[in-house]
Amino acid sequence: MSEKVVLGENPCIGKVANSWIIMNPGGGPTDDKPDVVLRTPEDFTTVSSFLNVRVADIHDFYATASAKGAEFLTPPVDRRAELRCYMRDPDGYLIEVGQATGLLEGILARIDTGPDTDT
């Protein structure tokens, strides 16, 4: 897997595999969003949106990103349809990182919150 920080800030740009991820630090209205202010969330327990990224090997991504200082809420979790975990960007926004597994075979994600239920 290739990952690289292309630009450190304003905006932060990272290249992951064959994609670019751009993280803007926020700011006031601009010509193309005249009445919109972008700012970090005040309450990190409530989310209105997040970025969702798929990788080929989530365990490799998790180990590599953790070693580089990325903060994850948990290690990757097996949800039958996918392996996934969440990390926060520097502004506190959630990024879901996942690897499709069972989903590719029509197996849907677990809907329970416990590890022992097979629903």
Short mmCIF file of C-alpha atoms in Angstrom, two decimals:
data_model
loop_
_atom_site.label_atom_id
_atom_site.label_comp_id
_atom_site.label_asym_id
_atom_site.label_seq_id
_atom_site.Cartn_x
_atom_site.Cartn_y
_atom_site.Cartn_z
CA MET A 1 0.00 0.00 0.00
CA SER A 2 1.31 3.43 -0.81
CA GLU A 3 0.42 6.36 1.36
CA LYS A 4 2.05 9.74 1.43
CA VAL A 5 1.43 13.19 2.86
CA VAL A 6 1.51 15.46 -0.18
CA LEU A 7 0.84 18.71 1.71
CA GLY A 8 0.88 19.04 5.49
CA GLU A 9 -1.74 21.76 5.92
CA ASN A 10 -4.01 24.38 4.36
CA PRO A 11 -5.36 21.99 3.16
CA CYS A 12 -3.80 18.74 4.30
CA ILE A 13 -3.53 16.42 1.28
CA GLY A 14 -2.75 12.75 1.54
CA LYS A 15 -2.36 10.17 -1.17
CA VAL A 16 -3.63 6.73 -0.18
CA ALA A 17 -3.22 3.98 -2.78
CA ASN A 18 -4.59 5.54 -5.96
CA SER A 19 -6.72 8.26 -4.32
CA TRP A 20 -6.26 11.71 -2.83
CA ILE A 21 -7.79 12.74 0.48
CA ILE A 22 -8.08 16.48 1.11
CA MET A 23 -8.82 17.75 4.62
CA ASN A 24 -9.67 21.42 4.90
CA PRO A 25 -9.06 23.14 8.24
CA GLY A 26 -12.27 25.17 8.11
CA GLY A 27 -12.98 28.76 7.38
CA GLY A 28 -15.56 31.32 6.50
CA PRO A 29 -17.64 31.88 3.41
CA THR A 30 -15.99 31.87 -0.02
CA ASP A 31 -17.23 32.78 -3.48
CA ASP A 32 -18.40 29.24 -4.12
CA LYS A 33 -20.03 28.80 -0.66
CA PRO A 34 -21.12 32.34 0.20
CA ASP A 35 -23.22 31.56 3.28
CA VAL A 36 -21.38 28.53 4.63
CA VAL A 37 -18.87 28.36 7.49
CA LEU A 38 -16.79 25.22 7.86
CA ARG A 39 -15.72 24.48 11.45
CA THR A 40 -14.77 21.59 13.63
CA PRO A 41 -17.50 19.86 15.63
CA GLU A 42 -18.11 21.15 19.14
CA ASP A 43 -19.39 17.78 20.38
CA PHE A 44 -17.29 14.82 19.22
CA THR A 45 -19.94 12.30 20.30
CA THR A 46 -22.44 13.48 17.65
CA VAL A 47 -21.58 13.21 13.98
CA SER A 48 -23.45 14.58 10.97
CA SER A 49 -21.16 13.10 8.33
CA PHE A 50 -17.83 11.38 7.86
CA LEU A 51 -15.51 10.17 5.15
CA ASN A 52 -15.56 6.48 4.26
CA VAL A 53 -12.45 4.92 2.72
CA ARG A 54 -11.90 1.33 1.56
CA VAL A 55 -8.44 -0.24 1.64
CA ALA A 56 -7.10 -3.57 0.37
CA ASP A 57 -5.51 -4.63 3.70
CA ILE A 58 -6.96 -2.95 6.77
CA HIS A 59 -4.56 -4.56 9.23
CA ASP A 60 -1.58 -3.23 7.28
CA PHE A 61 -3.23 0.20 7.01
CA TYR A 62 -4.02 0.26 10.72
CA ALA A 63 -0.48 -0.72 11.72
CA THR A 64 1.15 1.74 9.32
CA ALA A 65 -1.16 4.65 10.14
CA SER A 66 -0.93 4.01 13.91
CA ALA A 67 2.86 3.99 13.70
CA LYS A 68 2.67 7.38 11.98
CA GLY A 69 0.51 8.83 14.77
CA ALA A 70 -3.05 8.31 13.51
CA GLU A 71 -5.61 8.04 16.32
CA PHE A 72 -8.19 5.26 15.99
CA LEU A 73 -11.28 4.77 18.16
CA THR A 74 -10.69 0.98 18.12
CA PRO A 75 -8.60 -1.54 16.20
CA PRO A 76 -10.34 -3.03 13.12
CA VAL A 77 -13.58 -4.84 14.00
CA ASP A 78 -15.02 -7.76 11.99
CA ARG A 79 -18.60 -6.92 11.02
CA ARG A 80 -19.00 -9.97 8.73
CA ALA A 81 -19.50 -7.85 5.60
CA GLU A 82 -16.38 -5.86 6.25
CA LEU A 83 -13.54 -5.21 8.63
CA ARG A 84 -13.61 -1.60 9.76
CA CYS A 85 -12.38 0.96 12.23
CA TYR A 86 -12.67 4.70 12.68
CA MET A 87 -9.95 7.28 12.96
CA ARG A 88 -10.13 11.01 13.57
CA ASP A 89 -8.59 13.60 11.30
CA PRO A 90 -6.64 16.49 12.88
CA ASP A 91 -9.88 18.50 13.27
CA GLY A 92 -11.68 15.66 15.02
CA TYR A 93 -13.84 14.47 12.13
CA LEU A 94 -14.41 10.73 11.80
CA ILE A 95 -12.98 8.75 8.91
CA GLU A 96 -14.26 5.20 8.50
CA VAL A 97 -11.59 2.90 7.12
CA GLY A 98 -12.76 -0.49 5.96
CA GLN A 99 -11.94 -3.57 3.97
CA ALA A 100 -14.76 -5.34 2.16
CA THR A 101 -14.90 -9.03 3.05
CA GLY A 102 -18.28 -10.81 3.18
CA LEU A 103 -20.01 -7.91 1.42
CA LEU A 104 -18.34 -9.05 -1.79
CA GLU A 105 -20.17 -12.37 -1.36
CA GLY A 106 -23.56 -10.88 -0.40
CA ILE A 107 -23.05 -11.23 3.36
CA LEU A 108 -24.44 -8.18 5.12
CA ALA A 109 -22.99 -6.44 8.16
CA ARG A 110 -23.85 -7.40 11.72
CA ILE A 111 -26.47 -5.12 13.18
CA ASP A 112 -25.89 -6.08 16.82
CA THR A 113 -23.48 -4.31 19.12
CA GLY A 114 -21.98 -7.39 20.72
CA PRO A 115 -19.33 -9.78 19.42
CA ASP A 116 -21.25 -13.02 20.11
CA THR A 117 -24.48 -12.41 18.14
CA ASP A 118 -24.73 -13.77 14.61
CA THR A 119 -27.60 -11.68 13.23
#
